Amino acid sequence: MPKQSRTEHDYVIVGAGSAGSVIARRLIDQGFSVHILEAGPADDDPLVHSPQGWPALLRSPPDWALTTVPQRHADDRRLYWPRGRVLGGSSSLNGMIYIRGHRSDYDSWAYGGCPGWDWESVLPYFLRSEDHLDGPSAWHGQGGPLPVSRITDRHPAAEAFVAAALSLGHPPTDDFNGERMTGVGFNHVTVRDGRRMSAWRSFMAPVAGRPLVRVSTGARAHRVLLERGRAVGVEYALGGMTHRAYAASEVILSAGVVGSAQLLLLSGIGPAAHLRRTGVEVTVELPGVGENLHDHLLVSNVYEASRPLPPGRANVLESQLFAATDSRRPGPDLQPVFLHLVYPAESYPAPEHGYTIAPGLVRPLSRGTLRLASADPEAAVLLDPGVLAEPHDLESLVDAVELSREIGNSGHFADWYRAEAAPGPRARTRNDLRAYVRRAVGTYHHQVGTCRMGQDSLSVVDPELRVHGVPGLRVADASVMPSVPSGNTNAPTIMIGEKAADLVLHQA
């Protein structure tokens, strides 16, 4: 592939998703020039901007539509992983739920070797991003780039879910981002005036026309350019040509849990034995690259409805529950979410009319790996999250299924309930439910961890997000999370972008 062009800016950012959009905006606001490389197209698909459009985006052009290797503990199935391939990244594809996670998630990061990432240190970054319709408070910010709203025109079936959980003794929670996370309630969402507010729309669209900004869409990053051991730019493919984007200050990888680790490996930064086997020249031995891959797990309890449900006006994912399998836990580890449509369970019947209570596990113990299949930068990577490898994950997810069934059997759904389609009436025992989970488990779309932050020998970046052993190179996205927070990962990834911007500017 012939080389065509060379550009230079103060910073090169790979990925225009939840973290990359934030970092770019903050650097531009301080007068620095930024070149953003995004593998996907512009966010001009109308479905991206509709709060109800996200189910139709799955397996569509803005979706990487990744697939894992066969998962031994999940009936040897290959699991489908949606990931955003568009301006805004997965924030242009997700369900728009705004959840920060539990304070203990971040305190555990700090205790594990990441000082400055405890709850009290990161909360100001969450607040800085927000423009919450509730106004400013101890728990919310106002005036930031990211609109956050409450769901006001609620779906009656989502209200039935909340009423059913309350009747079973689950406490009400008015704000999952407030003082108490555990309980049942309605979500806050990144929606304003009936439109999705992705990270790109919120942070970058208002400034994308400034002279300091260059945005290259359809640009597939192939490797980080190193000179005398320092990162100086990125080589990428665009329009059948190879280009080089140079950075006078730093290269920042915000390509996500898959893309950032893949790019490090393609650049010869990673476990030496694996790189040699794959035909990649080793530049920096960093054994933790691609380790620690994990994800929130989800299954679908599907219910056939006696009649069509009315269409919703919000994000389809209006209400949910946070609960703990053990009351001694500092925070929740289960997150069943309600959908007023059929979200099919793999290999189970999908009724024409129905709704779904989706049991979710948000504190998994299983860990896996990301590896290159070859030295070809266009080749798909090998994703092995080790789903359900830890027996505790299986048991906890079965607990979530049982909890969700209790809610689904409540009389509060009498207006719609006809039958349980999955796991179905034949699933009576706990062993039956274990088989159901193995057969139907999938993703909550919250993959993290492949460029883990820390100070030990298997960490990839330090607490300032600098890649160990490679000056001029940082990673800032969900891949740096040591462990996944107890909730949806979009807000935490935006927070990482906010903190990363401060770290970069402090050294500028």
Coordinates of C-alpha atoms in Angstrom, one line a residue:
M1 CA 0.0 0.0 0.0
P2 CA 1.7 3.2 -1.1
K3 CA 2.3 6.1 1.3
Q4 CA 0.6 9.3 0.5
S5 CA 0.7 12.0 3.1
R6 CA 2.2 13.2 6.4
T7 CA 0.6 15.6 8.8
E8 CA 1.6 17.0 12.2
H9 CA -0.5 18.2 15.1
D10 CA 0.2 18.7 18.8
Y11 CA -1.7 15.5 19.5
V12 CA -2.9 12.5 17.6
I13 CA -5.9 10.7 19.1
V14 CA -7.0 7.3 17.8
G15 CA -10.7 6.8 18.3
A16 CA -13.5 9.3 18.4
G17 CA -15.5 7.5 21.0
S18 CA -16.5 8.2 24.6
A19 CA -13.0 9.0 25.9
G20 CA -11.4 10.3 22.7
S21 CA -14.1 12.8 22.1
V22 CA -13.7 14.2 25.6
I23 CA -9.9 14.4 25.4
A24 CA -10.0 16.1 22.0
R25 CA -12.5 18.8 23.2
R26 CA -10.5 19.6 26.3
L27 CA -7.2 19.9 24.4
I28 CA -8.8 22.0 21.7
D29 CA -10.3 24.3 24.3
Q30 CA -6.8 24.9 25.6
G31 CA -5.5 25.9 22.1
F32 CA -3.8 22.7 21.1
S33 CA -4.2 21.2 17.6
V34 CA -5.6 17.7 17.4
H35 CA -5.8 15.0 14.7
I36 CA -8.5 12.5 15.4
L37 CA -8.4 9.1 13.5
E38 CA -11.7 7.3 13.5
A39 CA -12.1 3.9 11.7
G40 CA -15.8 4.4 11.2
P41 CA -17.9 6.9 9.3
A42 CA -19.6 10.1 10.3
D43 CA -22.6 9.7 12.6
D44 CA -25.2 10.5 9.9
D45 CA -27.3 7.4 10.2
P46 CA -30.7 8.6 11.6
L47 CA -30.9 5.6 13.8
V48 CA -27.9 6.8 15.7
H49 CA -29.8 9.9 16.8
S50 CA -33.0 8.2 17.8
P51 CA -33.3 7.1 21.4
Q52 CA -35.3 4.1 20.2
G53 CA -33.0 3.3 17.3
W54 CA -30.2 1.4 19.0
P55 CA -31.6 -2.2 18.6
A56 CA -31.6 -1.7 14.8
L57 CA -28.0 -0.5 14.9
L58 CA -26.8 -3.9 16.1
R59 CA -24.9 -5.7 13.3
S60 CA -25.4 -2.6 11.0
P61 CA -22.5 -0.7 9.4
P62 CA -21.7 1.5 12.5
D63 CA -21.2 -1.7 14.5
W64 CA -17.9 -3.6 14.5
A65 CA -20.0 -6.7 15.2
L66 CA -17.2 -8.6 16.9
T67 CA -17.3 -12.3 17.7
T68 CA -15.5 -14.1 20.5
V69 CA -13.7 -17.4 20.1
P70 CA -15.9 -20.4 21.3
Q71 CA -16.6 -20.1 25.0
R72 CA -15.9 -23.4 26.7
H73 CA -18.2 -22.7 29.7
A74 CA -21.0 -21.3 27.5
D75 CA -21.7 -24.4 25.4
D76 CA -18.8 -23.6 23.1
R77 CA -20.7 -20.7 21.6
R78 CA -19.2 -17.7 19.8
L79 CA -20.6 -14.6 21.5
Y80 CA -21.6 -11.5 19.5
W81 CA -20.1 -8.3 20.8
P82 CA -21.5 -5.0 19.4
R83 CA -18.9 -2.1 19.4
G84 CA -19.3 1.3 17.9
R85 CA -17.5 2.0 14.6
V86 CA -18.6 5.6 14.0
L87 CA -18.0 9.0 15.3
G88 CA -19.0 8.7 19.0
G89 CA -17.9 5.1 19.1
S90 CA -20.1 2.9 21.3
S91 CA -21.8 6.0 22.7
S92 CA -23.5 6.3 19.3
L93 CA -24.6 2.6 19.6
N94 CA -25.5 2.1 23.3
G95 CA -28.7 2.3 25.3
M96 CA -27.9 5.8 26.6
I97 CA -28.1 4.8 30.3
Y98 CA -26.0 7.1 32.4
I99 CA -24.6 5.2 35.4
R100 CA -21.4 5.9 37.2
G101 CA -21.0 2.7 39.3
H102 CA -20.5 2.3 43.0
R103 CA -17.9 4.3 44.9
S104 CA -16.2 1.0 46.0
D105 CA -15.4 0.3 42.4
Y106 CA -13.1 3.2 42.2
D107 CA -11.7 2.9 45.7
S108 CA -10.7 -0.6 44.7
W109 CA -8.8 0.8 41.7
A110 CA -6.9 3.1 44.1
Y111 CA -6.1 0.4 46.6
G112 CA -4.9 -1.8 43.8
G113 CA -2.2 0.5 42.7
C114 CA -3.9 3.4 41.0
P115 CA -3.7 6.4 43.4
G116 CA -5.8 9.3 42.2
W117 CA -8.6 7.1 40.9
D118 CA -10.5 6.6 44.2
W119 CA -14.2 7.8 44.3
E120 CA -13.5 11.2 45.9
S121 CA -10.9 11.9 43.2
V122 CA -13.0 10.9 40.2
L123 CA -16.4 12.3 41.2
P124 CA -15.4 15.9 40.2
Y125 CA -14.7 14.6 36.7
F126 CA -18.2 13.0 36.4
L127 CA -19.7 16.3 37.6
R128 CA -17.6 18.4 35.2
S129 CA -19.0 16.6 32.2
E130 CA -22.6 16.8 33.1
D131 CA -25.4 19.2 32.2
H132 CA -28.1 17.5 34.2
L133 CA -31.6 18.8 34.0
D134 CA -32.0 18.4 37.8
G135 CA -29.5 21.2 38.2
P136 CA -26.3 21.3 40.2
S137 CA -26.0 19.3 43.5
A138 CA -23.6 17.1 45.4
W139 CA -24.4 14.4 42.9
H140 CA -24.8 16.2 39.6
G141 CA -23.2 18.9 37.5
Q142 CA -24.7 21.5 35.3
G143 CA -23.2 23.4 32.4
G144 CA -20.9 20.6 31.1
P145 CA -21.0 19.4 27.6
L146 CA -22.9 16.1 28.3
P147 CA -26.7 16.4 28.6
V148 CA -28.2 14.1 31.2
S149 CA -32.0 13.8 31.6
R150 CA -34.6 11.8 33.5
I151 CA -37.2 9.7 31.7
T152 CA -40.5 11.5 32.2
D153 CA -42.8 9.9 29.7
R154 CA -42.5 6.4 31.1
H155 CA -43.6 3.2 29.4
P156 CA -46.4 1.5 31.4
A157 CA -44.6 -1.9 31.3
A158 CA -41.4 -0.2 32.7
E159 CA -43.6 1.2 35.5
A160 CA -44.9 -2.4 36.1
F161 CA -41.4 -3.7 36.5
V162 CA -40.6 -1.1 39.1
A163 CA -43.9 -1.7 40.9
A164 CA -43.3 -5.5 40.9
A165 CA -39.8 -5.1 42.3
L166 CA -41.1 -2.8 45.0
S167 CA -43.8 -5.3 46.0
L168 CA -41.1 -7.9 46.5
G169 CA -39.3 -5.7 49.0
H170 CA -36.6 -4.1 46.8
P171 CA -36.1 -0.5 47.9
P172 CA -36.9 2.4 45.6
T173 CA -34.0 4.4 44.1
D174 CA -34.8 7.8 42.6
D175 CA -31.2 8.3 41.3
F176 CA -28.8 5.4 40.7
N177 CA -26.0 8.1 40.7
G178 CA -27.1 9.5 44.1
E179 CA -26.4 8.5 47.7
R180 CA -27.7 4.9 47.3
M181 CA -27.3 2.9 44.2
T182 CA -29.0 -0.3 45.3
G183 CA -32.7 -0.6 44.5
V184 CA -35.2 -0.3 41.7
G185 CA -36.0 2.8 39.7
F186 CA -35.9 4.6 36.4
N187 CA -32.7 5.5 34.5
H188 CA -31.1 8.8 33.8
V189 CA -30.1 9.0 30.1
T190 CA -27.8 10.9 27.8
V191 CA -30.8 12.2 25.8
R192 CA -31.9 15.8 25.2
D193 CA -34.9 17.0 23.2
G194 CA -35.7 13.6 22.0
R195 CA -32.2 12.9 20.5
R196 CA -29.3 10.8 21.6
M197 CA -26.4 12.8 22.9
S198 CA -23.3 10.7 22.2
A199 CA -19.9 11.8 23.3
W200 CA -19.2 13.1 19.8
R201 CA -22.4 15.1 19.6
S202 CA -21.9 16.5 23.1
F203 CA -18.2 17.2 23.2
M204 CA -16.9 17.5 19.7
A205 CA -19.7 18.4 17.2
P206 CA -19.8 22.0 18.6
V207 CA -16.1 22.5 17.9
A208 CA -15.4 20.1 15.0
G209 CA -15.1 23.0 12.5
R210 CA -12.4 24.8 14.3
P211 CA -9.0 25.2 12.5
L212 CA -7.2 23.3 15.3
V213 CA -9.2 20.1 14.5
R214 CA -8.6 17.6 11.8
V215 CA -10.9 14.6 11.8
S216 CA -10.2 11.6 9.5
T217 CA -13.1 9.2 9.3
G218 CA -12.6 5.8 7.7
A219 CA -9.0 5.8 9.0
R220 CA -7.9 2.4 10.2
A221 CA -4.8 2.8 12.5
H222 CA -2.2 0.2 11.7
R223 CA 0.7 0.9 14.1
V224 CA 2.2 3.5 16.5
L225 CA 5.3 5.1 15.0
L226 CA 8.3 4.9 17.3
E227 CA 11.5 6.9 17.0
R228 CA 14.3 6.1 19.4
G229 CA 11.8 4.4 21.6
R230 CA 9.4 7.4 21.8
A231 CA 5.9 7.4 20.2
V232 CA 5.8 10.1 17.5
G233 CA 2.7 9.3 15.5
V234 CA 0.4 6.8 14.0
E235 CA 0.4 5.0 10.6
Y236 CA -3.1 4.5 9.2
A237 CA -4.9 3.4 6.1
L238 CA -7.4 5.6 4.3
G239 CA -8.7 5.5 0.8
G240 CA -6.4 2.7 -0.3
M241 CA -3.3 4.6 0.8
T242 CA -1.1 4.6 3.8
H243 CA -0.8 7.9 5.7
R244 CA 1.2 9.1 8.7
A245 CA -0.1 11.4 11.4
Y246 CA 2.6 12.8 13.6
A247 CA 2.2 14.2 17.1
A248 CA 4.5 17.0 18.4
S249 CA 3.5 16.2 22.0
E250 CA 1.7 12.8 22.5
V251 CA -0.1 10.0 20.8
I252 CA -3.3 9.0 22.7
L253 CA -5.0 5.7 22.1
S254 CA -8.8 5.8 22.7
A255 CA -9.7 3.0 20.4
G256 CA -11.6 1.0 23.0
V257 CA -11.0 -2.3 24.8
V258 CA -10.3 -4.1 21.5
G259 CA -8.8 -1.4 19.3
S260 CA -6.2 0.1 21.8
A261 CA -4.8 -3.3 22.8
Q262 CA -4.7 -4.5 19.1
L263 CA -2.8 -1.4 18.1
L264 CA -0.2 -1.8 20.8
L265 CA 0.3 -5.4 19.7
L266 CA 0.6 -4.5 16.1
S267 CA 3.2 -1.9 17.1
G268 CA 5.3 -4.6 18.8
I269 CA 4.3 -3.6 22.3
G270 CA 3.1 -6.6 24.3
P271 CA 3.9 -10.2 25.3
A272 CA 7.1 -11.0 23.4
A273 CA 6.4 -14.7 22.8
H274 CA 2.9 -14.0 21.4
L275 CA 4.3 -11.3 19.1
R276 CA 7.0 -13.5 17.7
R277 CA 4.6 -16.3 17.0
T278 CA 2.4 -13.9 15.2
G279 CA 5.2 -12.4 13.1
V280 CA 5.4 -9.0 14.8
E281 CA 8.8 -7.6 15.7
V282 CA 9.0 -6.9 19.4
T283 CA 9.7 -3.3 20.2
V284 CA 8.8 -3.2 23.9
E285 CA 8.0 -6.3 25.9
L286 CA 4.9 -5.6 27.9
P287 CA 3.3 -8.9 29.0
G288 CA 0.0 -7.4 30.2
V289 CA -1.2 -6.1 26.9
G290 CA -4.4 -8.1 26.0
E291 CA -4.7 -9.7 29.5
N292 CA -7.6 -9.0 31.9
L293 CA -10.3 -9.0 29.3
H294 CA -13.7 -9.1 31.0
D295 CA -17.3 -8.1 30.5
H296 CA -20.6 -7.7 32.2
L297 CA -22.8 -10.7 31.4
L298 CA -26.5 -10.7 30.4
V299 CA -29.2 -13.2 29.6
S300 CA -32.8 -12.6 28.5
N301 CA -35.9 -13.7 30.4
V302 CA -38.3 -13.3 27.6
Y303 CA -42.1 -13.0 28.1
E304 CA -44.8 -13.5 25.5
A305 CA -47.4 -10.7 25.7
S306 CA -51.1 -11.2 25.4
R307 CA -51.3 -8.1 23.1
P308 CA -48.9 -5.7 21.4
L309 CA -47.2 -3.3 23.8
P310 CA -47.4 0.4 23.0
P311 CA -44.2 2.0 21.6
G312 CA -41.9 3.8 24.0
R313 CA -40.8 7.4 23.8
A314 CA -37.5 7.0 25.6
N315 CA -34.5 4.6 25.2
V316 CA -36.2 1.2 25.4
L317 CA -34.2 0.6 28.7
E318 CA -36.2 2.7 31.0
S319 CA -36.1 0.9 34.4
Q320 CA -33.7 -1.5 36.1
L321 CA -32.7 -2.9 39.5
F322 CA -29.4 -3.1 41.3
A323 CA -29.2 -5.8 43.9
A324 CA -26.5 -7.9 45.7
T325 CA -26.2 -11.6 46.0
D326 CA -24.7 -11.1 49.5
S327 CA -25.8 -8.3 51.8
R328 CA -22.2 -8.0 53.1
R329 CA -21.0 -6.7 49.7
P330 CA -20.3 -2.9 49.7
G331 CA -22.3 -2.5 46.5
P332 CA -24.5 -4.4 44.0
D333 CA -23.3 -7.2 41.8
L334 CA -26.6 -7.8 39.9
Q335 CA -28.3 -5.4 37.4
P336 CA -31.4 -6.8 35.8
V337 CA -32.7 -4.3 33.2
F338 CA -36.2 -4.1 31.7
L339 CA -37.0 -3.8 28.0
H340 CA -40.5 -3.3 26.6
L341 CA -39.7 -5.4 23.6
V342 CA -38.4 -8.9 22.9
Y343 CA -34.6 -9.0 23.3
P344 CA -34.2 -12.6 22.2
A345 CA -32.3 -15.3 24.2
E346 CA -30.1 -17.3 21.8
S347 CA -31.7 -20.5 20.6
Y348 CA -35.0 -19.8 22.4
P349 CA -38.2 -18.8 20.7
A350 CA -38.9 -15.1 20.1
P351 CA -42.6 -14.3 20.4
E352 CA -44.2 -11.8 18.1
H353 CA -45.2 -9.6 21.0
G354 CA -43.4 -9.5 24.3
Y355 CA -41.1 -7.9 26.8
T356 CA -37.8 -8.8 28.5
I357 CA -36.4 -8.8 32.0
A358 CA -32.7 -9.2 31.4
P359 CA -30.7 -10.5 34.4
G360 CA -27.2 -9.0 34.5
L361 CA -24.0 -9.8 36.4
V362 CA -21.9 -6.7 36.9
R363 CA -19.1 -7.9 39.2
P364 CA -17.7 -10.9 37.2
L365 CA -14.6 -12.8 38.4
S366 CA -13.8 -14.5 35.1
R367 CA -11.0 -13.0 33.0
G368 CA -9.7 -13.7 29.5
T369 CA -7.4 -12.4 26.8
L370 CA -7.2 -10.5 23.5
R371 CA -4.6 -11.8 21.0
L372 CA -3.7 -11.2 17.4
A373 CA -4.7 -13.7 14.9
S374 CA -1.9 -12.5 12.5
A375 CA 0.3 -9.5 11.8
D376 CA -2.3 -8.2 9.3
P377 CA -3.7 -5.0 10.9
E378 CA -7.0 -5.6 9.1
A379 CA -7.5 -9.1 10.6
A380 CA -9.9 -9.7 13.4
V381 CA -8.4 -10.3 16.8
L382 CA -9.0 -13.4 18.9
L383 CA -11.3 -12.4 21.8
D384 CA -11.5 -14.9 24.6
P385 CA -13.2 -13.4 27.7
G386 CA -13.4 -16.7 29.5
V387 CA -17.1 -16.3 30.1
L388 CA -18.4 -18.3 33.1
A389 CA -14.9 -19.8 33.7
E390 CA -15.3 -18.9 37.3
P391 CA -18.1 -21.0 38.8
H392 CA -19.1 -18.0 41.0
D393 CA -20.2 -16.1 37.9
L394 CA -22.5 -18.9 36.8
E395 CA -24.1 -19.1 40.3
S396 CA -24.5 -15.4 40.6
L397 CA -26.1 -15.1 37.1
V398 CA -28.5 -17.9 38.1
D399 CA -29.4 -15.9 41.2
A400 CA -30.1 -13.0 38.9
V401 CA -32.4 -15.2 36.7
E402 CA -34.3 -16.4 39.8
L403 CA -34.7 -12.8 41.0
S404 CA -35.9 -11.6 37.6
R405 CA -38.4 -14.5 37.4
E406 CA -39.9 -13.5 40.7
I407 CA -40.4 -10.0 39.3
G408 CA -41.8 -11.4 36.0
N409 CA -44.3 -13.6 37.8
S410 CA -45.7 -10.6 39.6
G411 CA -49.4 -9.7 39.1
H412 CA -48.2 -6.2 38.1
F413 CA -47.7 -7.5 34.6
A414 CA -51.2 -8.9 34.4
D415 CA -52.1 -6.4 31.6
W416 CA -49.6 -8.1 29.2
Y417 CA -48.5 -11.5 30.5
R418 CA -49.3 -14.6 28.5
A419 CA -46.3 -16.9 29.0
E420 CA -42.6 -17.1 29.8
A421 CA -40.8 -17.9 26.6
A422 CA -37.2 -18.1 28.0
P423 CA -36.1 -19.9 30.1
G424 CA -39.6 -21.3 29.8
P425 CA -41.9 -23.4 32.0
R426 CA -39.7 -26.5 31.7
A427 CA -36.9 -24.8 33.5
R428 CA -37.8 -25.7 37.1
T429 CA -34.6 -26.5 39.0
R430 CA -31.4 -24.6 39.6
N431 CA -29.7 -27.1 37.3
D432 CA -32.2 -26.2 34.6
L433 CA -31.3 -22.6 35.0
R434 CA -27.6 -23.3 34.9
A435 CA -28.1 -25.0 31.5
Y436 CA -30.2 -22.0 30.4
V437 CA -27.5 -19.5 31.4
R438 CA -24.7 -21.5 29.6
R439 CA -27.0 -21.7 26.5
A440 CA -28.1 -18.1 26.4
V441 CA -25.5 -15.9 28.2
G442 CA -24.3 -12.9 26.2
T443 CA -22.9 -9.5 26.7
Y444 CA -24.1 -6.4 28.5
H445 CA -21.9 -4.5 26.0
H446 CA -19.4 -3.5 28.8
Q447 CA -16.0 -5.0 27.8
V448 CA -13.0 -3.6 29.7
G449 CA -9.5 -4.2 30.9
T450 CA -7.0 -5.1 28.1
C451 CA -4.6 -2.2 28.8
R452 CA -5.0 -2.4 32.6
M453 CA -3.9 0.6 34.7
G454 CA -1.5 -0.1 37.6
Q455 CA 2.1 -0.5 38.8
D456 CA 2.6 -4.2 38.8
S457 CA 4.3 -6.3 36.1
L458 CA 1.1 -7.1 34.2
S459 CA -0.2 -3.5 34.1
V460 CA 0.0 -1.7 30.7
V461 CA -0.3 1.9 31.7
D462 CA 0.6 3.7 34.9
P463 CA -1.9 5.8 37.0
E464 CA -1.2 8.7 34.6
L465 CA -2.2 6.5 31.7
R466 CA 1.3 6.5 30.2
V467 CA 2.2 3.2 28.5
H468 CA 5.0 1.6 30.5
G469 CA 8.3 1.9 28.7
V470 CA 7.0 4.0 25.8
P471 CA 7.4 7.8 26.3
G472 CA 4.9 10.0 24.4
L473 CA 2.1 7.3 24.4
R474 CA -1.0 7.1 26.5
V475 CA -4.1 4.9 26.5
A476 CA -7.4 6.4 27.7
D477 CA -10.6 4.4 27.4
A478 CA -12.3 1.4 29.0
S479 CA -9.3 -0.8 28.3
V480 CA -7.4 0.8 31.2
M481 CA -10.0 -0.2 33.8
P482 CA -8.5 -2.6 36.3
S483 CA -12.0 -4.0 37.0
V484 CA -15.3 -3.2 35.5
P485 CA -17.5 -0.8 37.5
S486 CA -20.9 -2.0 38.9
G487 CA -23.0 -0.5 36.1
N488 CA -23.0 0.7 32.5
T489 CA -19.6 1.8 31.3
N490 CA -20.3 4.9 29.2
A491 CA -20.2 7.4 32.0
P492 CA -17.0 5.9 33.6
T493 CA -15.3 6.0 30.2
I494 CA -16.2 9.7 29.7
M495 CA -14.8 10.3 33.2
I496 CA -11.6 8.6 32.1
G497 CA -11.4 11.0 29.2
E498 CA -11.9 14.0 31.5
K499 CA -9.2 12.9 33.9
A500 CA -6.9 11.9 31.0
A501 CA -7.2 15.4 29.5
D502 CA -6.1 16.9 32.8
L503 CA -3.2 14.5 33.0
V504 CA -2.1 15.4 29.5
L505 CA -2.5 19.1 30.0
H506 CA -0.5 19.0 33.3
Q507 CA 2.5 17.9 31.2
A508 CA 1.9 20.0 28.2

